[in-house]
Short mmCIF file of C-alpha atoms and ligand atoms in Angstrom, two decimals:
data_model
loop_
_atom_site.label_atom_id
_atom_site.label_comp_id
_atom_site.label_asym_id
_atom_site.label_seq_id
_atom_site.Cartn_x
_atom_site.Cartn_y
_atom_site.Cartn_z
CA ILE A 24 82.54 1.73 -6.50
CA THR A 25 79.97 4.70 -6.38
CA PRO A 26 77.28 4.64 -8.76
CA LEU A 27 78.80 7.27 -10.73
CA PRO A 28 80.76 5.03 -12.94
CA PHE A 29 78.00 2.99 -13.81
CA GLN A 30 75.98 5.74 -14.96
CA SER A 31 78.62 7.12 -16.97
CA VAL A 32 79.26 3.55 -18.88
CA THR A 33 75.76 2.76 -19.11
CA GLY A 34 73.89 6.21 -19.79
CA ARG A 35 71.11 4.84 -17.31
CA LYS A 36 70.53 5.23 -13.15
CA ALA A 37 72.45 3.01 -11.20
CA PHE A 38 70.23 2.16 -8.09
CA THR A 39 71.48 2.08 -4.64
CA GLU A 40 70.17 1.28 -0.91
CA ALA A 41 68.68 4.74 -0.78
CA ASP A 42 66.22 4.09 -3.55
CA LEU A 43 64.89 1.59 -1.72
CA TRP A 44 63.49 3.94 0.79
CA GLY A 45 63.17 7.03 -1.52
CA SER A 46 59.96 7.90 -2.71
CA ASP A 47 59.22 5.21 -5.62
CA ALA A 48 59.99 2.45 -3.00
CA HIS A 49 56.88 0.70 -2.87
CA VAL A 50 57.21 -0.12 -6.87
CA LEU A 51 60.93 0.33 -7.58
CA HIS A 52 62.07 -3.47 -6.69
CA VAL A 53 58.91 -4.95 -8.83
CA GLY A 54 59.74 -2.87 -11.58
CA LEU A 55 63.24 -3.82 -11.78
CA GLY A 56 62.66 -7.12 -11.08
CA HIS A 57 59.95 -6.96 -13.96
CA SER A 58 61.53 -5.20 -16.58
CA ALA A 59 64.87 -7.18 -16.78
CA ASP A 60 65.72 -10.37 -19.24
CA LEU A 61 68.16 -11.52 -16.68
CA LEU A 62 69.52 -10.60 -13.21
CA VAL A 63 73.20 -10.95 -13.14
CA ILE A 64 74.41 -10.66 -9.71
CA ALA A 65 78.26 -10.47 -10.12
CA PRO A 66 80.16 -10.49 -7.40
CA CYS A 67 77.81 -12.45 -5.40
CA THR A 68 78.79 -12.68 -1.65
CA ALA A 69 78.69 -15.69 0.78
CA ASN A 70 76.13 -13.28 2.46
CA THR A 71 74.14 -12.59 -0.49
CA LEU A 72 74.19 -16.10 -1.82
CA SER A 73 72.58 -17.41 1.83
CA LYS A 74 69.62 -14.67 1.65
CA LEU A 75 68.80 -15.84 -1.90
CA ALA A 76 68.64 -19.24 -0.96
CA HIS A 77 66.27 -18.49 2.01
CA GLY A 78 64.10 -15.66 0.65
CA LEU A 79 65.53 -12.82 2.76
CA ALA A 80 64.76 -9.62 1.55
CA ASP A 81 66.44 -7.10 3.46
CA ASN A 82 68.06 -4.71 0.85
CA LEU A 83 67.58 -3.95 -2.66
CA LEU A 84 69.26 -6.50 -4.61
CA THR A 85 67.59 -9.48 -2.46
CA VAL A 86 64.19 -7.92 -2.50
CA THR A 87 64.78 -7.18 -6.36
CA ALA A 88 66.10 -10.84 -6.56
CA LEU A 89 62.45 -12.00 -4.92
CA ALA A 90 60.12 -10.56 -6.88
CA ALA A 91 62.30 -10.99 -10.47
CA GLN A 92 60.53 -12.72 -12.74
CA CYS A 93 63.40 -13.28 -14.98
CA PRO A 94 66.18 -15.87 -14.72
CA ILE A 95 68.93 -15.32 -12.28
CA LEU A 96 72.80 -15.83 -12.97
CA ILE A 97 74.74 -15.76 -10.00
CA ALA A 98 78.79 -14.91 -9.89
CA PRO A 99 80.26 -16.09 -6.59
CA ALA A 100 83.06 -14.37 -5.41
CA MET A 101 84.28 -15.39 -1.78
CA ASP A 102 87.27 -16.50 0.16
CA VAL A 103 88.14 -20.49 -0.87
CA GLY A 104 87.11 -21.61 3.11
CA ILE A 105 83.90 -19.66 2.86
CA TYR A 106 83.30 -20.98 -0.51
CA SER A 107 83.76 -24.53 0.14
CA ASN A 108 81.61 -24.22 3.71
CA PRO A 109 78.78 -26.90 3.90
CA ALA A 110 76.26 -24.12 4.69
CA THR A 111 77.57 -22.13 1.17
CA GLN A 112 77.72 -25.43 -0.81
CA GLU A 113 73.98 -26.08 0.56
CA ASN A 114 72.86 -22.94 -0.71
CA VAL A 115 74.44 -23.60 -4.10
CA ARG A 116 72.80 -26.53 -4.30
CA LEU A 117 69.62 -25.09 -3.20
CA LEU A 118 69.50 -22.20 -5.64
CA SER A 119 70.71 -24.62 -8.65
CA GLU A 120 67.76 -26.76 -7.83
CA ARG A 121 65.75 -23.40 -8.32
CA LYS A 122 67.17 -23.27 -11.81
CA VAL A 123 69.18 -20.34 -10.93
CA TYR A 124 72.62 -20.14 -13.00
CA PHE A 125 75.91 -20.20 -12.03
CA ALA A 126 79.35 -18.70 -13.74
CA GLY A 127 82.13 -19.98 -11.58
CA PRO A 128 83.72 -19.48 -9.03
CA VAL A 129 87.08 -20.13 -10.42
CA GLU A 130 90.19 -21.35 -9.19
CA GLY A 131 93.27 -18.76 -8.42
CA ARG A 132 94.91 -16.27 -5.88
CA MET A 133 92.59 -14.68 -3.35
CA ALA A 134 92.72 -11.50 -1.72
CA SER A 135 93.22 -13.44 1.30
CA GLY A 136 97.04 -14.57 -0.31
CA LEU A 137 95.25 -18.22 -0.26
CA THR A 138 94.63 -20.03 -3.66
CA GLY A 139 91.56 -22.10 -4.16
CA LEU A 140 88.18 -22.39 -5.60
CA GLY A 141 86.31 -18.82 -5.10
CA ARG A 142 87.55 -16.11 -7.75
CA LEU A 143 85.18 -14.00 -9.38
CA VAL A 144 85.35 -15.60 -13.32
CA GLU A 145 86.77 -12.99 -15.61
CA PRO A 146 84.63 -10.59 -17.35
CA ALA A 147 84.58 -12.34 -20.69
CA GLU A 148 83.78 -15.62 -19.12
CA LEU A 149 80.81 -13.88 -17.42
CA LEU A 150 79.73 -12.31 -20.62
CA GLY A 151 79.40 -15.64 -22.43
CA ASN A 152 77.43 -17.39 -19.21
CA ILE A 153 74.96 -14.26 -20.12
CA ARG A 154 75.18 -15.26 -23.75
CA LEU A 155 74.25 -18.55 -23.06
CA VAL A 156 71.59 -18.11 -20.84
CA LEU A 157 69.75 -15.23 -22.96
CA GLY A 158 70.32 -17.14 -25.93
CA ARG A 159 68.60 -20.44 -24.25
CA ALA A 160 64.98 -19.65 -26.18
CA GLY A 161 66.42 -18.88 -29.48
CA PRO A 162 65.31 -20.02 -32.80
CA LEU A 163 67.85 -22.98 -32.70
CA ALA A 164 66.81 -24.18 -29.03
CA GLY A 165 66.76 -27.71 -28.89
CA ARG A 166 69.05 -28.26 -32.02
CA LYS A 167 72.49 -29.25 -32.43
CA VAL A 168 74.99 -27.24 -34.37
CA VAL A 169 78.61 -28.65 -34.86
CA VAL A 170 80.96 -26.22 -36.15
CA THR A 171 85.08 -26.92 -37.38
CA ALA A 172 87.20 -24.14 -36.99
CA GLY A 173 91.02 -23.46 -37.29
CA GLY A 174 93.75 -24.76 -39.67
CA THR A 175 94.54 -28.25 -39.48
CA GLU A 176 97.84 -29.30 -38.63
CA GLU A 177 99.58 -32.35 -40.57
CA PRO A 178 102.72 -33.67 -38.63
CA LEU A 179 106.39 -33.36 -40.35
CA ASP A 180 108.36 -34.76 -37.83
CA PRO A 181 107.69 -34.25 -33.87
CA VAL A 182 108.21 -30.50 -33.49
CA ARG A 183 107.21 -29.45 -37.35
CA VAL A 184 103.71 -29.32 -38.91
CA LEU A 185 102.38 -28.30 -42.15
CA THR A 186 99.22 -25.70 -41.52
CA ASN A 187 97.72 -22.69 -43.04
CA ARG A 188 96.50 -19.21 -42.08
CA SER A 189 93.41 -20.01 -40.59
CA SER A 190 93.02 -18.28 -37.13
CA GLY A 191 89.61 -20.08 -36.35
CA LYS A 192 88.26 -16.28 -35.71
CA GLN A 193 85.26 -17.17 -38.15
CA GLY A 194 84.46 -20.76 -36.83
CA TYR A 195 84.58 -19.22 -33.04
CA ALA A 196 81.91 -16.28 -34.15
CA ILE A 197 79.82 -18.99 -35.76
CA THR A 198 79.81 -21.39 -32.41
CA GLN A 199 79.03 -18.20 -30.27
CA ALA A 200 76.33 -16.99 -32.73
CA ALA A 201 74.79 -20.55 -32.76
CA ILE A 202 74.93 -20.45 -28.87
CA ASP A 203 73.24 -16.86 -28.85
CA ALA A 204 70.26 -18.53 -31.13
CA GLY A 205 69.99 -21.35 -28.61
CA ALA A 206 71.57 -24.56 -30.19
CA THR A 207 73.72 -27.27 -28.46
CA ALA A 208 76.90 -26.05 -30.13
CA VAL A 209 79.96 -28.50 -30.67
CA LEU A 210 83.16 -27.05 -31.63
CA VAL A 211 85.35 -29.18 -33.27
CA THR A 212 88.46 -27.10 -33.49
CA ALA A 213 92.17 -27.40 -34.52
CA PRO A 214 94.80 -25.24 -32.76
CA THR A 215 93.90 -21.76 -32.50
CA CYS A 216 94.97 -18.91 -29.71
CA LEU A 217 91.07 -17.91 -29.42
CA MET A 218 88.78 -18.79 -26.30
CA PRO A 219 86.06 -21.01 -26.69
CA PRO A 220 82.44 -19.52 -26.52
CA VAL A 221 81.05 -20.68 -22.95
CA GLY A 222 78.53 -23.35 -23.30
CA ALA A 223 80.50 -25.07 -26.55
CA ARG A 224 81.39 -28.38 -26.19
CA VAL A 225 85.25 -28.25 -27.60
CA ILE A 226 86.81 -31.08 -29.51
CA GLU A 227 90.63 -30.47 -29.66
CA VAL A 228 92.07 -31.88 -33.16
CA HIS A 229 95.22 -31.51 -34.59
CA THR A 230 94.95 -33.09 -38.21
CA ALA A 231 92.77 -33.65 -41.01
CA GLN A 232 92.29 -37.17 -39.81
CA GLU A 233 91.40 -36.62 -36.37
CA MET A 234 88.98 -34.04 -37.73
CA LEU A 235 87.51 -36.02 -39.85
CA GLU A 236 86.72 -38.59 -37.34
CA SER A 237 85.20 -36.51 -34.60
CA VAL A 238 83.03 -35.07 -37.19
CA LEU A 239 81.68 -38.29 -38.28
CA GLN A 240 81.09 -39.13 -34.62
CA GLU A 241 79.01 -35.94 -33.91
CA CYS A 242 76.91 -35.89 -37.62
CA PRO A 243 74.31 -38.27 -36.63
CA GLN A 244 73.00 -36.54 -34.00
CA ALA A 245 73.36 -33.16 -35.40
CA ASP A 246 70.86 -30.74 -37.20
CA ALA A 247 73.64 -28.87 -38.85
CA LEU A 248 77.27 -29.00 -39.57
CA VAL A 249 79.43 -25.82 -41.01
CA MET A 250 82.86 -26.57 -41.88
CA ALA A 251 84.66 -23.39 -41.40
CA ALA A 252 87.98 -25.13 -40.72
CA ALA A 253 90.66 -24.75 -43.34
CA VAL A 254 91.77 -28.47 -43.51
CA ALA A 255 94.74 -29.61 -44.99
CA ASP A 256 94.09 -30.92 -48.89
CA PHE A 257 97.66 -32.34 -48.55
CA ARG A 258 99.66 -34.02 -45.81
CA PRO A 259 103.32 -35.57 -45.39
CA LYS A 260 103.35 -38.92 -46.56
CA ARG A 261 105.29 -39.86 -43.57
CA ALA A 262 106.02 -38.00 -40.46
CA ALA A 263 109.63 -38.59 -38.95
CA GLN A 264 110.01 -40.43 -35.90
CA ASN A 265 112.64 -37.86 -35.02
CA LYS A 266 112.98 -34.41 -35.11
CA LEU A 267 114.88 -34.06 -39.01
CA LYS A 268 118.29 -32.64 -37.97
CA ARG A 269 120.03 -29.83 -40.36
CA ARG A 270 123.21 -31.91 -40.68
CA ASP A 271 121.48 -34.55 -42.65
CA GLY A 272 120.66 -32.27 -45.48
CA ILE A 273 117.40 -30.47 -46.74
CA PRO A 274 114.66 -33.28 -46.58
CA THR A 275 112.50 -34.00 -49.76
CA ILE A 276 108.96 -33.94 -48.54
CA GLU A 277 106.29 -36.69 -49.87
CA LEU A 278 102.67 -35.22 -49.95
CA GLU A 279 99.64 -37.34 -50.02
CA ALA A 280 95.55 -36.60 -49.97
CA ALA A 281 94.43 -35.70 -46.64
CA PRO A 282 90.93 -36.84 -45.78
CA ASP A 283 87.94 -34.84 -47.89
CA ILE A 284 85.88 -34.13 -44.14
CA LEU A 285 82.80 -33.11 -46.70
CA GLN A 286 83.04 -35.87 -49.21
CA ALA A 287 82.89 -38.47 -46.25
CA VAL A 288 79.99 -36.37 -44.42
CA LEU A 289 78.15 -36.71 -48.08
CA LYS A 290 78.38 -40.48 -47.84
CA LEU A 291 76.77 -40.85 -44.44
CA GLY A 292 73.32 -41.15 -46.33
CA THR A 293 70.64 -40.74 -43.58
CA GLN A 294 73.02 -39.99 -40.95
CA ARG A 295 74.38 -36.76 -42.60
CA PRO A 296 73.11 -33.58 -40.80
CA ARG A 297 69.76 -32.07 -42.31
CA LEU A 298 72.01 -28.92 -43.00
CA VAL A 299 75.42 -28.83 -44.05
CA THR A 300 77.54 -25.72 -44.79
CA GLY A 301 80.99 -25.43 -46.67
CA PHE A 302 83.39 -22.58 -46.98
CA ALA A 303 85.21 -21.88 -49.93
CA ALA A 304 88.35 -19.70 -49.59
CA GLU A 305 88.88 -18.49 -53.22
CA SER A 306 91.34 -16.20 -54.49
CA GLN A 307 89.99 -16.13 -58.38
CA ASP A 308 86.73 -16.62 -60.05
CA LEU A 309 85.10 -16.49 -56.51
CA LEU A 310 81.00 -17.21 -57.80
CA GLU A 311 82.45 -19.52 -60.42
CA ASN A 312 84.72 -21.69 -58.21
CA ALA A 313 82.45 -21.92 -55.14
CA GLY A 314 79.08 -22.37 -57.04
CA ALA A 315 81.30 -25.58 -58.70
CA LYS A 316 82.00 -26.61 -54.68
CA LEU A 317 78.37 -26.17 -54.02
CA GLU A 318 77.38 -28.64 -56.55
CA SER A 319 80.11 -31.02 -56.49
CA LYS A 320 79.95 -31.54 -52.25
CA LYS A 321 76.17 -31.19 -52.57
CA LEU A 322 76.05 -28.83 -50.24
CA ASP A 323 72.84 -26.81 -48.66
CA LEU A 324 74.71 -23.47 -47.80
CA LEU A 325 78.21 -22.37 -49.23
CA VAL A 326 80.08 -19.34 -47.85
CA ALA A 327 82.46 -17.88 -50.33
CA ASN A 328 85.09 -16.10 -49.01
CA ASP A 329 87.12 -13.52 -51.37
CA ILE A 330 90.69 -13.77 -49.88
CA SER A 331 92.05 -11.62 -52.77
CA THR A 332 91.76 -8.37 -50.87
CA SER A 333 93.93 -7.89 -47.12
CA ASP A 334 90.61 -6.98 -45.40
CA ALA A 335 89.07 -10.40 -45.83
CA GLY A 336 89.65 -13.95 -45.00
CA PHE A 337 92.36 -15.24 -43.10
CA GLY A 338 93.70 -14.07 -40.03
CA VAL A 339 91.64 -10.56 -39.88
CA ASP A 340 88.68 -9.91 -38.04
CA THR A 341 86.48 -8.72 -41.32
CA ASN A 342 85.35 -10.89 -43.99
CA ARG A 343 83.70 -10.17 -47.37
CA VAL A 344 81.28 -13.20 -48.37
CA THR A 345 78.57 -14.34 -50.74
CA ILE A 346 76.38 -17.12 -49.07
CA LEU A 347 75.07 -19.35 -52.18
CA THR A 348 72.23 -21.73 -51.76
CA ALA A 349 71.37 -24.83 -54.48
CA ASN A 350 68.37 -23.03 -55.51
CA ALA A 351 68.46 -19.34 -54.58
CA PRO A 352 70.16 -16.26 -55.83
CA ALA A 353 73.52 -15.82 -54.15
CA GLU A 354 73.56 -13.50 -51.51
CA SER A 355 76.53 -11.43 -51.43
CA LEU A 356 77.20 -8.96 -48.02
CA PRO A 357 79.46 -6.35 -47.96
CA LEU A 358 82.86 -6.17 -45.65
CA LEU A 359 81.79 -7.05 -42.28
CA ASN A 360 82.94 -8.06 -39.29
CA LYS A 361 83.30 -11.77 -38.75
CA THR A 362 80.75 -12.03 -35.59
CA GLU A 363 78.42 -10.05 -38.04
CA VAL A 364 78.86 -12.73 -40.79
CA ALA A 365 78.56 -15.56 -38.35
CA GLU A 366 74.98 -13.95 -36.93
CA ILE A 367 73.66 -13.59 -40.58
CA LEU A 368 75.07 -17.46 -41.58
CA ILE A 369 73.09 -18.76 -38.12
CA ALA A 370 70.24 -16.56 -38.73
CA ARG A 371 70.02 -18.42 -42.55
CA ILE A 372 70.67 -22.08 -40.82
CA ALA A 373 67.91 -21.30 -38.45
CA ALA A 374 65.63 -20.15 -41.34
CA ARG A 375 66.24 -23.18 -43.56
CA LEU A 376 65.97 -25.58 -40.75
CA GLU A 377 62.64 -23.95 -39.75
CA ASN A 378 61.20 -24.22 -43.36
CA PRO A 379 63.16 -26.53 -45.28
N1 CTP B 16 87.39 -29.45 -46.58
C1 CTP B 16 86.99 -30.44 -46.01
N2 CTP B 16 88.11 -31.12 -46.15
C2 CTP B 16 89.15 -30.99 -46.40
C3 CTP B 16 89.53 -30.00 -47.37
C4 CTP B 16 88.40 -29.09 -47.12
O1 CTP B 16 85.97 -31.01 -45.78
N3 CTP B 16 90.23 -31.94 -46.77
C5 CTP B 16 86.13 -28.68 -46.69
C6 CTP B 16 86.31 -27.08 -45.68
O2 CTP B 16 85.88 -27.07 -44.56
C7 CTP B 16 85.45 -26.16 -46.48
C8 CTP B 16 85.17 -26.77 -48.10
O3 CTP B 16 85.62 -28.15 -47.56
O4 CTP B 16 84.32 -26.30 -46.08
C9 CTP B 16 86.05 -25.84 -49.23
O5 CTP B 16 87.31 -25.97 -48.99
P1 CTP B 16 88.37 -25.95 -49.78
O6 CTP B 16 89.97 -25.73 -49.29
O7 CTP B 16 87.81 -24.03 -50.23
O8 CTP B 16 88.21 -26.32 -50.90
P2 CTP B 16 88.62 -27.86 -51.72
O9 CTP B 16 87.71 -28.64 -51.83
O10 CTP B 16 90.03 -27.98 -50.78
O11 CTP B 16 88.79 -27.08 -53.13
P3 CTP B 16 90.23 -26.22 -53.85
O12 CTP B 16 91.43 -27.12 -52.88
O13 CTP B 16 90.23 -26.87 -55.28
O14 CTP B 16 89.74 -25.04 -53.85
#
């Protein structure tokens, strides 16, 4: 790869070996190392890894790494035998001890045709690791945030479930925003097609009952709970043991109430997280219905979701929400990306944890 693609994409100069010996040579490596918030070495070869472990500085990259004041994140990429070699493993251990961060490597097929541990992480995972490191001193550092996401699945028989249109996008975005703010994030998720944010502890559940149990288990040590999941209100009273057969005719499905997780959290008393946020998906009388939910569920924050339009709510990437709090005026946000909604919500949560 030539420097040109980097320059074109970033709009910044891409430095090469030639610059180390150029006219600015005596300050370049120090300048780069001092001005960065994070030094990411991706891909990192076994040779560079070894130089970094032993303080060698014979090229622009290694001399910059030695001068760097910022954290270093390494994404190794090498053949399986090279990565597993005791010399490489010892270098990884040495660097980890010095608080150098690692992303990967992962298992997979190598250029050599071999399969094993040594592949470079995928870009999305690398980006997730970068966010994790950059966020670690954020306003939620030292705080535990539990987020629920997705639509629960209530079984009818071994192959069929009763569920809803929730994609999980808003809950996953909130988890990512919490990690960006430095929180220890726990994501209790119903099945979705999404990749969980790097750094989140993920608890996979299916039913409202399973979600309830996980949330109650995580709550006592949590500072904040965000109930973004679309939890079933009703579930089939009985799940058939065997697949319901067409030849047996159309079944009548009797429903019963599913557990109300927020009500159960309310009963935790002193074990309840300091800040509990609920969501309200409403298709009519948004503020009236949401205000009543805030009150009845004794929530600290409520994100009222207008699902009456096709560009907000379930399945789409955008949301139009109003944030309600017990003793402050409602904050109506315009149509935003779910990522932007998540960042605003996490900023409000961080502010309220700071100044209750
Ligand atoms: N919720 C919950 N347990 C349930 C259902 C919902 O904890 N069994 C939570 C949701 O995660 C959300 C909030 O309650 O944060 C409101 O969910 P919503 O479905 O909008 O409200 P309901 O209380 O179910 O009221 P309604 O169906 O009358 O709108």
